[in-house]
Coordinates of C-alpha atoms and ligand atoms in Angstrom, one line a residue:
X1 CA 0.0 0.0 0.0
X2 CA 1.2 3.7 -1.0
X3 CA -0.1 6.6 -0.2
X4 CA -0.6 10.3 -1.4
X5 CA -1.6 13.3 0.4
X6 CA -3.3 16.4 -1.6
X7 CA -4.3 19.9 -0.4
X8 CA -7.6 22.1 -1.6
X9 CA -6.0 25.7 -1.8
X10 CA -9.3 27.9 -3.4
X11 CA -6.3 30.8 -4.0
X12 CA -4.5 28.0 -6.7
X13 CA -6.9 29.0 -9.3
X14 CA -5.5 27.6 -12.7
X15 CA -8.2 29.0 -15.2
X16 CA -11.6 29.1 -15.8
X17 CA -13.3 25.8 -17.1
X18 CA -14.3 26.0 -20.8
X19 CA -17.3 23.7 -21.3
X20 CA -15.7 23.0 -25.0
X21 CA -12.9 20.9 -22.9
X22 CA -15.9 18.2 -23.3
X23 CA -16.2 17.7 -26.9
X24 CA -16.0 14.7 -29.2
X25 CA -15.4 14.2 -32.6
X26 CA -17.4 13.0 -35.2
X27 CA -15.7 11.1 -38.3
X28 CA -17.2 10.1 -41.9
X29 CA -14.6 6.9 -40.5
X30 CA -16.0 3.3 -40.6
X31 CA -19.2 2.7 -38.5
X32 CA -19.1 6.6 -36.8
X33 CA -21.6 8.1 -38.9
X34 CA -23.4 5.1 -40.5
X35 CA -24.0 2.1 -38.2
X36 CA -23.3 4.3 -35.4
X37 CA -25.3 7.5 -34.8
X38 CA -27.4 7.1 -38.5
X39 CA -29.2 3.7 -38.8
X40 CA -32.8 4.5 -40.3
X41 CA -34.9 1.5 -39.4
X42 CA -33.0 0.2 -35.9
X43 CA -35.9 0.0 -33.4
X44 CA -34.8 3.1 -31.6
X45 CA -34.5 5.7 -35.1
X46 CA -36.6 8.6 -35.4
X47 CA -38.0 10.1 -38.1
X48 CA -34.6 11.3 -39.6
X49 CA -32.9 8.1 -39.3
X50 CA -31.0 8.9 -35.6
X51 CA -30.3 6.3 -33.5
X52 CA -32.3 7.1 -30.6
X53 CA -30.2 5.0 -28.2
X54 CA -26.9 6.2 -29.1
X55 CA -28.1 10.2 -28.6
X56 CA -29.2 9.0 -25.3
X57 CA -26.0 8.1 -24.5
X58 CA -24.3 11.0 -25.8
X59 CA -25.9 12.7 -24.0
X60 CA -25.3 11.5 -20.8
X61 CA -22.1 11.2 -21.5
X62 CA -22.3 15.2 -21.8
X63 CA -20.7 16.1 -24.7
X64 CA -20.3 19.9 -25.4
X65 CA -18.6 20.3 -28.8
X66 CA -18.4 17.7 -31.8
X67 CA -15.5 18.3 -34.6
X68 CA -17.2 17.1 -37.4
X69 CA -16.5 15.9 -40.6
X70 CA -13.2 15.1 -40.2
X71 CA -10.3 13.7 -39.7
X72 CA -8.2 12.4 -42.2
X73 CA -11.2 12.0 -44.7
X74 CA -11.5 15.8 -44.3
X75 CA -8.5 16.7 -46.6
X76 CA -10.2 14.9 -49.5
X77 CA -14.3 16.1 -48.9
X78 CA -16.7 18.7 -51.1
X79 CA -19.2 19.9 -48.6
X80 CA -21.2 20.2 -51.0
X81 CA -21.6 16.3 -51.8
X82 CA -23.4 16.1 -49.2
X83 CA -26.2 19.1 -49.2
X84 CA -29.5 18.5 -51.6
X85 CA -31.9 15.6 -52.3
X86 CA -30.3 12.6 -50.8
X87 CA -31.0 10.4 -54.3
X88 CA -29.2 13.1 -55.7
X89 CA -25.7 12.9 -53.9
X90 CA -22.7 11.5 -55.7
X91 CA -21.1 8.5 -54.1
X92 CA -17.0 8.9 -53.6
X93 CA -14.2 7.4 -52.9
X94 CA -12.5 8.1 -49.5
X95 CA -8.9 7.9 -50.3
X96 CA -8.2 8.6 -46.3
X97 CA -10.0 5.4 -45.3
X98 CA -10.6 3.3 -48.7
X99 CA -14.4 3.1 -48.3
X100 CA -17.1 4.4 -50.0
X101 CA -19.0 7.3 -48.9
X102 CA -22.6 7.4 -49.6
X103 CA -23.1 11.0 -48.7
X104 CA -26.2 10.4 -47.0
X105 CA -25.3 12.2 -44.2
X106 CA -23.9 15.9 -44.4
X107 CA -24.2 19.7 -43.0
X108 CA -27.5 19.9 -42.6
X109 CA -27.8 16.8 -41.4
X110 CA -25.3 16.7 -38.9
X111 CA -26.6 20.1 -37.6
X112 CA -29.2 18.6 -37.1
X113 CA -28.3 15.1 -35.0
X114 CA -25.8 17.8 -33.0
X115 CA -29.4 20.1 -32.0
X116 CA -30.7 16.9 -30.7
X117 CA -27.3 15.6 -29.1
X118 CA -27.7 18.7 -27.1
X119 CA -24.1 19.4 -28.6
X120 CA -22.7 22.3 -30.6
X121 CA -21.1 21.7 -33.9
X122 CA -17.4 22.7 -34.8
X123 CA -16.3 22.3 -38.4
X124 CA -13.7 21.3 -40.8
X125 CA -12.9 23.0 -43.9
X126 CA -10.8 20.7 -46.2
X127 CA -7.4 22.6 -47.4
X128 CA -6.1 19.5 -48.2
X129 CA -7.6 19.5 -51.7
X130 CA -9.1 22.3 -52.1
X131 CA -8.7 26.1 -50.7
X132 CA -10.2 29.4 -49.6
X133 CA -13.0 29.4 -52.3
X134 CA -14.5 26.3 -51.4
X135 CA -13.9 27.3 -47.0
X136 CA -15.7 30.6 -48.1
X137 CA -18.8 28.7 -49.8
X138 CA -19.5 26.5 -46.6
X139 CA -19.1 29.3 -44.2
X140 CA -21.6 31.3 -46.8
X141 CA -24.2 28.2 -46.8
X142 CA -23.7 27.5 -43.1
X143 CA -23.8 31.0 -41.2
X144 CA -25.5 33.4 -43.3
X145 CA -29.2 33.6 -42.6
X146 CA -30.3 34.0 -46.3
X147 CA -30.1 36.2 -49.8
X148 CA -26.6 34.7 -51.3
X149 CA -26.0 31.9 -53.4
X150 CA -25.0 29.6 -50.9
X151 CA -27.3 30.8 -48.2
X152 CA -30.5 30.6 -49.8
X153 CA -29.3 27.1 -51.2
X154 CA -29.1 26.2 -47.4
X155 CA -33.0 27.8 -47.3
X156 CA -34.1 25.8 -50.7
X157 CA -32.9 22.8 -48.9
X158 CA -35.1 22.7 -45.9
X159 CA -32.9 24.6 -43.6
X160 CA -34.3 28.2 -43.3
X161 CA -32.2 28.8 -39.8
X162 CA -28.5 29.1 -40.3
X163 CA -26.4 26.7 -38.0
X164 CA -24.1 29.7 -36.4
X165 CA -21.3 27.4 -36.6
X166 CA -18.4 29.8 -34.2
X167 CA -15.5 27.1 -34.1
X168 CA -13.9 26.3 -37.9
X169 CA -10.9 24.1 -38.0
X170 CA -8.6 25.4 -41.1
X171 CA -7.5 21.5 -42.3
X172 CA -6.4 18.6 -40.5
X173 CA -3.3 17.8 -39.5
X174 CA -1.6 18.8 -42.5
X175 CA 2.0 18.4 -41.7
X176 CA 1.2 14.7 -41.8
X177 CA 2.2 13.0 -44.8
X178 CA -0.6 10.6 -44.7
X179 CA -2.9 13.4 -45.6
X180 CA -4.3 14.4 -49.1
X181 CA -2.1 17.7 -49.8
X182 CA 0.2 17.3 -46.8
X183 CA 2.2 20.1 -46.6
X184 CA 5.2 22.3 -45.3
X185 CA 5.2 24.2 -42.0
X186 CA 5.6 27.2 -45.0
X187 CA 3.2 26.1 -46.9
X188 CA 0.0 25.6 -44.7
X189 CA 1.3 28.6 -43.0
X190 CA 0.2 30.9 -46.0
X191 CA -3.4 29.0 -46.8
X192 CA -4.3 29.1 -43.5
X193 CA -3.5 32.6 -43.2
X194 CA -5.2 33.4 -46.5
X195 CA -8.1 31.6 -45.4
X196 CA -8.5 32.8 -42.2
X197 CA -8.4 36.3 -43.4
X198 CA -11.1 35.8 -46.1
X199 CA -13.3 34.1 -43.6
X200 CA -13.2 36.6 -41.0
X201 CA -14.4 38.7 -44.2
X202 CA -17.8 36.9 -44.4
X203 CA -18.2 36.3 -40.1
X204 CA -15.8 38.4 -38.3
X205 CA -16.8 36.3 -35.2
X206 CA -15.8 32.5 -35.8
X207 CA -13.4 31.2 -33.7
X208 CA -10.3 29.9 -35.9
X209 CA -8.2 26.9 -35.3
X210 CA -5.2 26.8 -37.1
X211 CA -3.4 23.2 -37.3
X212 CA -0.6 22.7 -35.2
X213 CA 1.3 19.0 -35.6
X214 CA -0.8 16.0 -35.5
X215 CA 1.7 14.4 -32.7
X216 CA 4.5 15.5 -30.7
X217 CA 6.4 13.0 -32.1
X218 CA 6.4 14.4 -35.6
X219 CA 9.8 15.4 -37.1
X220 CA 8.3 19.1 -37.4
X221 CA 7.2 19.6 -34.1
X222 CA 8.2 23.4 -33.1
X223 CA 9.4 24.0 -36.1
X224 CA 5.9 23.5 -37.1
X225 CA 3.7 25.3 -34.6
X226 CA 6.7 28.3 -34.4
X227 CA 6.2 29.0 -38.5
X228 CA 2.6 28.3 -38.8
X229 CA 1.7 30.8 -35.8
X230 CA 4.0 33.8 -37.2
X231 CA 2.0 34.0 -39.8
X232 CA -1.3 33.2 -38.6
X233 CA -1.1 35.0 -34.9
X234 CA -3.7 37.2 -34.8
X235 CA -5.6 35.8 -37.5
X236 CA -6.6 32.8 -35.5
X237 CA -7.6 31.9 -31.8
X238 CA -6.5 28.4 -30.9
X239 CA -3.9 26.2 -32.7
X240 CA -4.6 22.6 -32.4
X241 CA -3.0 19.4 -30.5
X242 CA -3.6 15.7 -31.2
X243 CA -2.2 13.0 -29.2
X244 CA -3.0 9.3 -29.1
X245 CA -2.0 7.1 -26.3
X246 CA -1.4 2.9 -26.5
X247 CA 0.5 0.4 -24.2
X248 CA 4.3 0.0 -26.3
X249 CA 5.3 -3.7 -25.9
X250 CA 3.3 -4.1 -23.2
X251 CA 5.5 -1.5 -20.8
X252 CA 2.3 -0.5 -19.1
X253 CA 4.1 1.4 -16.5
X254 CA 4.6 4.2 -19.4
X255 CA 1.2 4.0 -20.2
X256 CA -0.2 4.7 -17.2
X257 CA 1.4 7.6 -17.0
X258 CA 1.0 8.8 -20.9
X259 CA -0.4 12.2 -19.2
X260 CA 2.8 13.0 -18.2
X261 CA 3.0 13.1 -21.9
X262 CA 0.1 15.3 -22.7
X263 CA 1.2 18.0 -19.8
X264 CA 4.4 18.0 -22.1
X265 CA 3.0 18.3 -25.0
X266 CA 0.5 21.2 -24.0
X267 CA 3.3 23.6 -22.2
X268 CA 5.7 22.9 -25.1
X269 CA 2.8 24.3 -27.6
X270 CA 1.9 27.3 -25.1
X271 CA 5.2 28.0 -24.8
X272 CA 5.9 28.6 -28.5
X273 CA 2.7 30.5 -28.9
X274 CA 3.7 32.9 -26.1
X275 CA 7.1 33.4 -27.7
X276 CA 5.4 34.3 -30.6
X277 CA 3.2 36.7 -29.3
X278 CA 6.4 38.2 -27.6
X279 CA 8.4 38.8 -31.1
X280 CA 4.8 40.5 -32.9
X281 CA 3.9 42.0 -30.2
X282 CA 0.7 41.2 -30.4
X283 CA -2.1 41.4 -27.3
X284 CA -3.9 38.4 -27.5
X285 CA -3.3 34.7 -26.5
X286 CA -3.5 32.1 -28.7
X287 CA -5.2 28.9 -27.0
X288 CA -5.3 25.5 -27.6
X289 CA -7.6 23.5 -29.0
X290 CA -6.7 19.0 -28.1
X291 CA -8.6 18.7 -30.9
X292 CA -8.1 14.8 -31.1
X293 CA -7.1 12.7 -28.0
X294 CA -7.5 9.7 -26.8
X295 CA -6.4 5.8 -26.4
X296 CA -5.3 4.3 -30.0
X297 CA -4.0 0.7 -30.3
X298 CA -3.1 2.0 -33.2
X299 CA 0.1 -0.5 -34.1
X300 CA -2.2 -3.4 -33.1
X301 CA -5.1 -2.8 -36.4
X302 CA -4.2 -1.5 -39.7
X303 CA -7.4 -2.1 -41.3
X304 CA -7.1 0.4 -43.6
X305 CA -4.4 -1.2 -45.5
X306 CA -6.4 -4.5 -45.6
X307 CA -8.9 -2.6 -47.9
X308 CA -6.8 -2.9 -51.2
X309 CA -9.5 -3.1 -54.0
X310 CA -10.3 0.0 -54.8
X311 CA -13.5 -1.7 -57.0
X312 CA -14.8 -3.1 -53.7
X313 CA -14.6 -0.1 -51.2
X314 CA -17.0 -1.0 -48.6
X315 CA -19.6 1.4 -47.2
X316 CA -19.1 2.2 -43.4
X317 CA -16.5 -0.6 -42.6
X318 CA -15.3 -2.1 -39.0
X319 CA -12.6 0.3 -39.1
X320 CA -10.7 1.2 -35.8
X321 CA -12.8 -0.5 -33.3
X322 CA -11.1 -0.7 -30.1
X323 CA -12.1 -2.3 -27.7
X324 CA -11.5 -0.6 -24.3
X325 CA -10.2 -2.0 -20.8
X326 CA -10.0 -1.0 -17.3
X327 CA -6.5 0.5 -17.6
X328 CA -7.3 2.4 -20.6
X329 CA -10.2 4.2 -19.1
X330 CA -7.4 5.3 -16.3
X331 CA -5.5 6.7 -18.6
X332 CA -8.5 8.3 -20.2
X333 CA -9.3 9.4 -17.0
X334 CA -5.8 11.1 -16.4
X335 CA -5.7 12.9 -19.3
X336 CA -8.5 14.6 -18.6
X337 CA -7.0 15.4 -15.4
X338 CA -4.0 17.0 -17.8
X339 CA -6.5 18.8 -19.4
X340 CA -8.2 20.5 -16.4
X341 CA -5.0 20.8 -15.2
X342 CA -3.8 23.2 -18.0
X343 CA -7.6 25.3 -18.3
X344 CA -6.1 28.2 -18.5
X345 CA -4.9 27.5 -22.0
X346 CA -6.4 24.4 -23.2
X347 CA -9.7 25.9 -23.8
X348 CA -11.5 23.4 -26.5
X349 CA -10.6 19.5 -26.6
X350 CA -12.0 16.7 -28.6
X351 CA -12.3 13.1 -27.2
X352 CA -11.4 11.3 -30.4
X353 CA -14.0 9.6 -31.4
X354 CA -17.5 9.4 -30.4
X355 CA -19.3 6.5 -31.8
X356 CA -17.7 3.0 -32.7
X357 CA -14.4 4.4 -34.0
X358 CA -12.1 4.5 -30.9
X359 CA -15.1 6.0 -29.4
X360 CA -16.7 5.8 -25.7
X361 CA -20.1 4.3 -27.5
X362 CA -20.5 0.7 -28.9
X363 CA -23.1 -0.3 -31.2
X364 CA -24.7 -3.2 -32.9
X365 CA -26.6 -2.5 -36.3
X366 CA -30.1 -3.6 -35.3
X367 CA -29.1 -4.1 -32.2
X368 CA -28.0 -2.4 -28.8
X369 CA -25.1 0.0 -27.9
X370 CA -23.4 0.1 -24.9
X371 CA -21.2 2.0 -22.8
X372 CA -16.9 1.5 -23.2
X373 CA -14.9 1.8 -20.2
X374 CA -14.0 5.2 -21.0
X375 CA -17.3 6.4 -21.2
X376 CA -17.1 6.7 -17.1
X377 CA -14.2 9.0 -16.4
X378 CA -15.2 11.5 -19.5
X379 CA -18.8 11.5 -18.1
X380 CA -18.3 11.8 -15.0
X381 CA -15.7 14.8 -15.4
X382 CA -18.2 16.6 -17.9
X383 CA -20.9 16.6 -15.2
X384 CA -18.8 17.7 -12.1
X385 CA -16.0 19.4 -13.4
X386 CA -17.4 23.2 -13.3
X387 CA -16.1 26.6 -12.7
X388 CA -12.4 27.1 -11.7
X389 CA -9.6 24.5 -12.1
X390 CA -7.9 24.4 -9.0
X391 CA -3.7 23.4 -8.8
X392 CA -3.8 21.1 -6.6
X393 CA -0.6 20.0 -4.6
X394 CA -0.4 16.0 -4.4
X395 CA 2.5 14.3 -2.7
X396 CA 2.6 10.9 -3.6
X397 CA 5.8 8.7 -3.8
X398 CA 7.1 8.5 -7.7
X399 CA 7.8 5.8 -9.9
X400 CA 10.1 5.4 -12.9
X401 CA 9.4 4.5 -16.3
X402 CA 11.2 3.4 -19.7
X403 CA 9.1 6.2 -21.5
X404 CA 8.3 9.2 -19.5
X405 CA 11.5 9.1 -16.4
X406 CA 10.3 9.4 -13.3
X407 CA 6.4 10.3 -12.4
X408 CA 3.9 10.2 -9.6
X409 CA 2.2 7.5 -8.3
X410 CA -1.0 9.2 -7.8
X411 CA -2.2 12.1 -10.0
X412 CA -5.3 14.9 -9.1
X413 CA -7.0 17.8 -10.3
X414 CA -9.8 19.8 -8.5
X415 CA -12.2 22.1 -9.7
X416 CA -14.4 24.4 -7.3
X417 CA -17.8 26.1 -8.4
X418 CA -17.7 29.2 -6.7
X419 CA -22.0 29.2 -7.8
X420 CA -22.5 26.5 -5.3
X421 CA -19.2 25.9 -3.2
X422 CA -19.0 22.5 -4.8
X423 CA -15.4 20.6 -5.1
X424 CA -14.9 17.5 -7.2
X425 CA -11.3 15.8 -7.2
X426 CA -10.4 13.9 -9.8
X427 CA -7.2 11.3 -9.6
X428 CA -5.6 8.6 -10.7
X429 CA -3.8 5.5 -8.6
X430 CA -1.3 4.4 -11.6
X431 CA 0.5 1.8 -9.2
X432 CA 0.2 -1.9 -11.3
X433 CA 0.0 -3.6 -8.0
X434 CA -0.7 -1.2 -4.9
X435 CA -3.6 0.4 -3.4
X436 CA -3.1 3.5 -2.4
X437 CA -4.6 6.0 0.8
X438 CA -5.3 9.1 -0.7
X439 CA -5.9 11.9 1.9
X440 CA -7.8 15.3 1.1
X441 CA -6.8 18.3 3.2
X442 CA -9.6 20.3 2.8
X443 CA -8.5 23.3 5.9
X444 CA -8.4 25.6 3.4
X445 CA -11.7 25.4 2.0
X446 CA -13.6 25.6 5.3
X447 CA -15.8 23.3 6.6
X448 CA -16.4 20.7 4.0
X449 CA -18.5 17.4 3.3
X450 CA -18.2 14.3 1.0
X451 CA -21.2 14.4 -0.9
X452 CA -20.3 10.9 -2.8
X453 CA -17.2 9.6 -4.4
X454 CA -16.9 6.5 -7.5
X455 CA -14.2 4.8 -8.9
X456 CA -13.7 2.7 -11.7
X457 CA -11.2 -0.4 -11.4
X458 CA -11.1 -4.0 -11.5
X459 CA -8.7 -7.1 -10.6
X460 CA -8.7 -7.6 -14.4
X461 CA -7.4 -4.6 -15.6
X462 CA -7.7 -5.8 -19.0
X463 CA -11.6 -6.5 -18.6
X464 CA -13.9 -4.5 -20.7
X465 CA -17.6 -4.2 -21.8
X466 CA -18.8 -5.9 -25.0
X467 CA -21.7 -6.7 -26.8
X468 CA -22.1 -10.2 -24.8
X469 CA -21.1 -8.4 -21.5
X470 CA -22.3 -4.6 -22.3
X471 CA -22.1 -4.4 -18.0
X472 CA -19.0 -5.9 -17.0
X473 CA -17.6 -2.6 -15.9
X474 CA -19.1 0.5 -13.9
X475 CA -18.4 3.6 -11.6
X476 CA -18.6 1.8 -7.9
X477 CA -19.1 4.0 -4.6
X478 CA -15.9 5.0 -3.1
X479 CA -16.3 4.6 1.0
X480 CA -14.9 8.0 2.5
X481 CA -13.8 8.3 5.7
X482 CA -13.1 11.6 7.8
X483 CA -9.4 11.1 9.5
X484 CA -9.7 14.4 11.4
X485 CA -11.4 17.9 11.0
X486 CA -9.1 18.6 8.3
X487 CA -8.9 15.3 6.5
X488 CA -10.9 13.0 4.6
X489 CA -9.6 9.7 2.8
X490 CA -9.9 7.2 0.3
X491 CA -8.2 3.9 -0.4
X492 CA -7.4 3.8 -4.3
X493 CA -7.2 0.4 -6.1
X494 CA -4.0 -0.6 -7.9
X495 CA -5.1 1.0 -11.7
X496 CA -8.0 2.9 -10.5
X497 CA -9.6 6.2 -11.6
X498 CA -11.9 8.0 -9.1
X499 CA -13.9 11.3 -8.5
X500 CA -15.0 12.5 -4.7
X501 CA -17.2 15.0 -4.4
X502 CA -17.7 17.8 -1.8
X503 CA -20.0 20.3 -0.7
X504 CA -19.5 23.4 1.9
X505 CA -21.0 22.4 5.1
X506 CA -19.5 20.1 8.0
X507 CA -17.4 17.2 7.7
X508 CA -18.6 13.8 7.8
Ligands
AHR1 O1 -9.1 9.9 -35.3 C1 -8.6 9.1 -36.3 C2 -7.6 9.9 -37.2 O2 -6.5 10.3 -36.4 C3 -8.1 11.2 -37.7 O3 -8.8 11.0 -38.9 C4 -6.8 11.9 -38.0 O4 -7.0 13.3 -37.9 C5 -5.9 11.4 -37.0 O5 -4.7 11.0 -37.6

């Protein structure tokens, strides 16, 4: 048994809580869109074809934001494929994922499914084969009310509202040379700037996110974000991050502690974007949008390259379906914790994906969907995580890894809701083998109560829900005992994930 000792100080403010840290992404990937939140006549779809089931769970799951329509498939999409009579829409090829897209699903319709998610929608623009003409047109059709080309199109079509889309992504990750018009830190610079500009043009009020490097481990990384920003600095306001996490040769250790990685990743970026504003002077902050993140096993599938007919591209294949464990919700759960923990600049992040593609949501066509592992740490933080992230101060005993050096044992966050007093801590036991006491000094914050407290862990830290055994794993109640006036504590399994929460008023 280890143990770790944190203190509540109100005065460690890190930054206000941006409800966009809870978005998701949505993919025109495998079984995302079709199969997974579209499947007109399951049992549960309503009258446009939406999986009833699967928006109930997106919405519990509390989703703020979805990035939609890409991705990778992004850099090779015309918008406007997918606007207009349905029997009318060309089919294509998807060079990013060697399937066929039907088109069925577009704008409009999207819009629509994120209304009823309860979700708002952040979009795409491909500059990966095409440009500023084609980012101008959407924006045209998608946030202007009515009396243009493109806008009364949008009206002809069914839509008289506009969707007052406010967060545009300028391409996806672009400096990867997987991508359809992959491109130099030069390069995407000057369209992104171009674009930017020209859309600011048409809605002076979008919120820009230029794209930074789709991994820290990309040979451009700096150099990247450093050349991009100088010419796009007060143009745009947030540049993006994507990170995916997996278990290298089995060296779980590292993994555990992949947010160690992420807290990297996200100072490096801030760092270079603050250096930047210093040389041009400029007066505004550039934030950060962890546009895609998650768990990936991503050396364990290549599906994609399995797909080599190009005459027989499927429609919505089983592409990227990972199945999700206990210790993979963890380290879900701790990078959320790196997330809160850096509010102040991290102000929009993307759970990568939503539905069936290394998403949180399972489902079976025609049949049920169920909950992942890491559906329980990302909705639990969604729902309690509100108002101020709080620095907290954990001493735990560290550990060393092949990966990452030396790191905690035990890793929090807090945030406190100055509306209502309320505190929700968030940590993470990464020990493989020991539980660990994990004492709250709450002196600081007055007289405060444990309102409840979960945890998600197992003796099988590999065991996972599935379609047979959709319930295997769940949140338990965490016991919480008061040690003194000060001091409450928990005991924290070996690879657990937990949340306590407390309310103002005496201890118990
Ligand atoms: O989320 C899966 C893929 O990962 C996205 O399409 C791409 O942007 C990233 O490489």
């Amino acid at each position: 048994m280890t143990s770790a000792r944190v203190t509540l100080d109100p005065h460690r403010a890190v930054g206000i809580i941006d409800r966009r840290l809870f978005g998701s992404f949505v993919e025109h990937l495998g079984r995302c869109v079709y199969d997974g939140i579209y499947e007109p006549g399951h049992p549960t779809a309503d009258a446009d074809g939406f999986r009833g089931d699967v928006l109930a769970l997106v919405r519990e799951l509390g989703v703020s934001t979805v990035r939609y329509p890409g991705g990778n498939f992004v850099s090779g999409y015309r918008w406007e494929d997918g606007v207009g009579p349905r029997d009318e829409r060309p089919r294509r090829l998807d060079l990013a994922w060697h399937s066929l897209e039907t088109n069925e699903i577009g704008l409009d319709e999207f819009a629509l499914w994120a209304r009823k998610a309860d979700a708002e929608l952040m979009y795409a623009v491909n500059l990966g084969t095409r440009g500023i003409a084609e980012a101008l047109d959407v924006l045209e059709y998608a946030n202007i009310r009515s009396g243009t080309r493109w806008s009364d199109l949008r009206v002809a079509h069914g839509t008289p509202e506009p969707h007052r889309i406010r967060m545009w992504c300028l391409g996806n990750e672009m400096d990867g040379p997987w991508q359809l018009g992959a491109s130099t830190p030069a390069e995407y610079a000057e369209i992104a700037a171009k674009t930017a500009n020209a859309m600011r043009q048409i809605d002076p009020s979008v919120e820009l996110v230029v794209c930074g490097s789709s991994g820290a481990q990309m040979p451009t990384f700096g150099e990247w974000e450093r050349v991009v920003l100088e010419r796009t600095y007060d143009n745009v306001d947030f540049i993006s991050c994507h990170a995916y996490y997996e278990p290298v040769d089995g060296d779980y250790a590292s993994f555990l502690a992949s947010a160690t990685d992420m807290d990297h990743f996200i100072e490096t970026v801030a760092a270079i974007a603050d250096e930047v504003k210093a040389r041009t002077g400029s007066d505004k902050d550039v934030h950060i949008s962890f546009d895609e993140w998650n768990v990936w096993y991503q050396s364990r599938y290549n599906d994609v390259e399995k797909i080599t007919d190009i005459e027989t591209w499927p429609i919505a294949p089983r592409l990227l379906e990972d199945s999700y464990s206990v210790a993979d919700a963890v380290v879900v759960g701790n990078l959320l914790i790196s997330l809160l923990r850096h509010a102040d600049r991290v102000k929009a992040a993307s759970l990568a994906q939503l539905v069936n593609v290394i998403a949180p949501i399972m489902t079976q066509p025609g049949g049920g969907a169920w909950r992942q592992t890491t559906f329980f740490p990302f909705a639990e933080t969604a729902r309690l995580a509100r108002g101020t992230a709080l620095d907290v101060r954990v001493d735990a005993a560290e550990y060393e890894t092949a990966r990452f050096g030396r790191v905690p044992v035990v890793d929090a966050v807090a945030s406190l809701d100055s509306d209502t007093g309320a505190v929700a801590i968030f940590v993470v036991n990464r020990s493989l083998h020991e539980s660990a006491t994990f004492e709250i000094d709450v002196t600081m914050l007055g007289g405060m109560s444990a309102t409840s407290a979960r945890v998600l862990s197992d003796v099988d830290i590999h065991a996972r829900n599935t379609r047979e055994d959709p319930e295997r794993i769940a949140l338990r109640d965490l016991p919480v005992q008061r040690v003194d006036e000060r001091t409450l504590e928990v005991t924290l399994p070996a690879v657990s994930w937990a949340v306590i929460e407390l309310r103002p008023g005496g201890m118990r």
